Coordinates of C-alpha atoms and ligand atoms in Angstrom, one line a residue:
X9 CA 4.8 12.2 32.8
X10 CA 4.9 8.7 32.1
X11 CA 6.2 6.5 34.8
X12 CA 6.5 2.5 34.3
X13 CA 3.3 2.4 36.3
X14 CA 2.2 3.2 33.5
X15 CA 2.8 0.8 30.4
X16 CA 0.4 -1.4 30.1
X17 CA 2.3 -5.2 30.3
X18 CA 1.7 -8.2 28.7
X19 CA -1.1 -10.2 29.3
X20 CA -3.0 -6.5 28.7
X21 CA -5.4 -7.2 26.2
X22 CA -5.1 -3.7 24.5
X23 CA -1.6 -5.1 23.6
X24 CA -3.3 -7.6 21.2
X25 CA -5.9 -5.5 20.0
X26 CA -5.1 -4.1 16.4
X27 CA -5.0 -0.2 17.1
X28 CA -7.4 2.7 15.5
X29 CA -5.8 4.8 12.9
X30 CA -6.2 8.3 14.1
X31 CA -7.8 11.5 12.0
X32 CA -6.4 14.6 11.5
X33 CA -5.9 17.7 12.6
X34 CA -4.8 15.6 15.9
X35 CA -6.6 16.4 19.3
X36 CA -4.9 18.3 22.0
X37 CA -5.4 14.9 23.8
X38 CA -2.9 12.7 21.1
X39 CA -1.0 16.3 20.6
X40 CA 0.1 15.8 24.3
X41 CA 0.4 11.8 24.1
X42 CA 2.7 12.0 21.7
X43 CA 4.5 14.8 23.2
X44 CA 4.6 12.5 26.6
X45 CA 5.7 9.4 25.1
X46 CA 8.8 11.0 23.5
X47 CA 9.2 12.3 27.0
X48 CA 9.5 9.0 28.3
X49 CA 11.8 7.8 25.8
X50 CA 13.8 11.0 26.0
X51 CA 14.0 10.6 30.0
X52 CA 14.5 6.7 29.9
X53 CA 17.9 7.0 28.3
X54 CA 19.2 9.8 30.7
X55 CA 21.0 7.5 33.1
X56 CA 20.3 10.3 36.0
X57 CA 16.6 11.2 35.4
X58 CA 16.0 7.2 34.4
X59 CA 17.2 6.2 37.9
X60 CA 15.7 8.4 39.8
X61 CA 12.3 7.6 38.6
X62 CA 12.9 3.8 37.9
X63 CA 12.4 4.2 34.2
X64 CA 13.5 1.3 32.0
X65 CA 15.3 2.4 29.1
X66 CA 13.4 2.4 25.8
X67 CA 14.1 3.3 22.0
X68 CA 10.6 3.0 21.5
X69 CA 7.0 3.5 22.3
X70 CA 3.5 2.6 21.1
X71 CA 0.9 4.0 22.0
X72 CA -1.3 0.8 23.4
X73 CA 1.2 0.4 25.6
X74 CA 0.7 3.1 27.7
X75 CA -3.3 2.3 27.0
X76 CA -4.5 3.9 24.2
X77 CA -5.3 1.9 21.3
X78 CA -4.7 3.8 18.3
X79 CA -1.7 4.1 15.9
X80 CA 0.6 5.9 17.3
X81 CA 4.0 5.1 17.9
X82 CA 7.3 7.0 19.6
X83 CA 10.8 6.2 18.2
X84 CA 14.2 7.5 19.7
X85 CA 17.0 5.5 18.4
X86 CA 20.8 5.9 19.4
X87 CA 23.8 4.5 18.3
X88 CA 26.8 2.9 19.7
X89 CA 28.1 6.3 21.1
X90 CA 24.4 7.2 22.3
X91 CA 24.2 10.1 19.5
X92 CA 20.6 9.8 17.9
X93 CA 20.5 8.8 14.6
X94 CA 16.7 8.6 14.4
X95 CA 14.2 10.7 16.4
X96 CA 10.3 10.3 15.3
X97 CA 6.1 9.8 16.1
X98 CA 5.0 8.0 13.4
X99 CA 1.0 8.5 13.0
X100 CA -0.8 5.6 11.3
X101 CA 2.4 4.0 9.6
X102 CA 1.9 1.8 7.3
X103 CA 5.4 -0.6 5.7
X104 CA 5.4 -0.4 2.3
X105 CA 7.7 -2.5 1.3
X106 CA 10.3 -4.3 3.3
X107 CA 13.1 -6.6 2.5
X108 CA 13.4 -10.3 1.8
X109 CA 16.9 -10.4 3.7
X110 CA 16.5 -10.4 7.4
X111 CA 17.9 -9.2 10.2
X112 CA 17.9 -9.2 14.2
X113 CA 20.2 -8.0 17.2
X114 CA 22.8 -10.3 18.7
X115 CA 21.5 -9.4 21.9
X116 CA 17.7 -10.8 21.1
X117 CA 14.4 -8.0 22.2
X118 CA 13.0 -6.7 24.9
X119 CA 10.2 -4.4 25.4
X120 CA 8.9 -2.4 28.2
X121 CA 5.7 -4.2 27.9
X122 CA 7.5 -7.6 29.0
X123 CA 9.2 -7.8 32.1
X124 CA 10.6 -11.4 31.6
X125 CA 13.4 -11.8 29.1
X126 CA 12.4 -13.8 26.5
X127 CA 16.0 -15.4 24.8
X128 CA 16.1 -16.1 21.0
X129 CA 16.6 -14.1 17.6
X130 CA 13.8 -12.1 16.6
X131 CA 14.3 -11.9 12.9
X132 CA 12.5 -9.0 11.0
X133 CA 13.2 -7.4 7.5
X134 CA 16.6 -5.7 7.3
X135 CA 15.4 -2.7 5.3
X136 CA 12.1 -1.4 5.3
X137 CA 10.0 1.6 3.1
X138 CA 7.6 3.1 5.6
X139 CA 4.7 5.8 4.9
X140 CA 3.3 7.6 7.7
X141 CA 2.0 10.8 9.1
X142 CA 3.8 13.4 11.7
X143 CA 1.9 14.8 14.3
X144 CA 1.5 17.7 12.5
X145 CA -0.2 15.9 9.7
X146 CA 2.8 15.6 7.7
X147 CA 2.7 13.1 4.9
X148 CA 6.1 11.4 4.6
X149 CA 7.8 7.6 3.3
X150 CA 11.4 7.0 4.4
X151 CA 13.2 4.1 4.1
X152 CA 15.4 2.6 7.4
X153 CA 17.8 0.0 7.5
X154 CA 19.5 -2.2 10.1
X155 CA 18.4 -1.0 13.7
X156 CA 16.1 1.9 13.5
X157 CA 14.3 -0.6 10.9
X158 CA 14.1 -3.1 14.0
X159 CA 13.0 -1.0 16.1
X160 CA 10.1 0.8 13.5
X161 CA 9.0 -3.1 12.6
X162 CA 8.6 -3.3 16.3
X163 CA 6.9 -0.3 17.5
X164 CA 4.8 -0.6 13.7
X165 CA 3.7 -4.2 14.8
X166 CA 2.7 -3.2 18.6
X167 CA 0.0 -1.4 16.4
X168 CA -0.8 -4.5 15.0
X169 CA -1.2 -6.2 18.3
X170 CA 2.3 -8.1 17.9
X171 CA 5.0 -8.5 20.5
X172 CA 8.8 -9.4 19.5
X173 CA 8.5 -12.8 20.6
X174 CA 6.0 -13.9 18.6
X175 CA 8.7 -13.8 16.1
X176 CA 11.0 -16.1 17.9
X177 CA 11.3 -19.8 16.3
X178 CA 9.4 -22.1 19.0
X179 CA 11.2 -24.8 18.3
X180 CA 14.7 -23.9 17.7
X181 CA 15.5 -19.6 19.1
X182 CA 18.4 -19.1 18.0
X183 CA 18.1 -20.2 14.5
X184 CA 18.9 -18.1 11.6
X185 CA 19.1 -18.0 7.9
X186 CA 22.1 -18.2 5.9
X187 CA 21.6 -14.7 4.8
X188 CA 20.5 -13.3 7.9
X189 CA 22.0 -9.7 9.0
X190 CA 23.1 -9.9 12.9
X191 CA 23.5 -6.7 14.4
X192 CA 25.8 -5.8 17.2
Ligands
LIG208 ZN1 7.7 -3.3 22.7

């Protein structure tokens, strides 16, 4: 099981490496990576199994940062009432196409990668067209919008050897455009 020993934290360079796209059928090895990352995502929002083993909460995880550098990434997003509207692995996603309108959370990022919090917007595209594989090998483009787009762009750029706050304006973090979606 994956414990927050072991996500790899900023500073990591497999974090800034751009990851390996993987080949199919799968190996047993990814089989069970993916398989172990859901796990973590799954047991990080359960307030009772998340405290007893000190697990941060997450909505998503990608694959380098538990180590591995290859594209692969976990999503498990809830909603306001903690129902989830969008369970996933995405193998070797790829965006697309992705909105000129942008969005971000009221609340700013984090990431389980970062343990300081790191204030400011973190704008990304509000809708986004997204073609990846399952771990099964299944070939599939779907199209998300509002927060489960967040969180894809952010898991999909982790692959790219991005983290949220490279997004953030340097100079000024909380400024938005005009047209700018903000979710809370
Ligand atoms: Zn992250």
């Amino acid at each position: 099981m994956i414990l927050m020993k072991d996500i790899t934290r900023d500073g990591n360079p497999v974090l800034r490496k751009v990851a390996q796209p993987l080949t199919f059928p799968l190996s047993d090895h990814y089989r069970q990576l993916a398989d172990e990352m859901m796990e973590y995502l799954i047991n990080s929002q359960d307030p009772k199994i998340a405290k007893k083993h000190q697990l941060r909460a997450g909505v998503g995880l990608a694959a380098p940062q538990v180590g591995e550098s290859v594209q692969m990434a976990s999503l498990l997003v809830p909603n306001e009432k903690n129902e989830i509207i969008f369970k996933e692995t995405f193998v070797n996603p790829e965006i697309l196409s992705e909105s000129v309108r942008q969005a971000c959370l009221s609340e700013g990022e984090g990431c389980l990668s970062v343990d300081k919090i790191i204030d400011g917007y973190v704008p990304r595209p509000d809708k986004l067209k997204i073609h990846y594989y399952t771990v099964d090998g299944e070939e599939k483009t779907i199209r998300l919008k509002d927060y489960p787009a967040i969180v894809a762009s952010h898991e999909i750029e982790h692959l790219r050897g991005h983290l949220f706050y490279d997004r953030i304006n340097k100079q000024d973090p909380f400024k938005l455009d005009e047209d700018t979606v903000v979710i809370y």
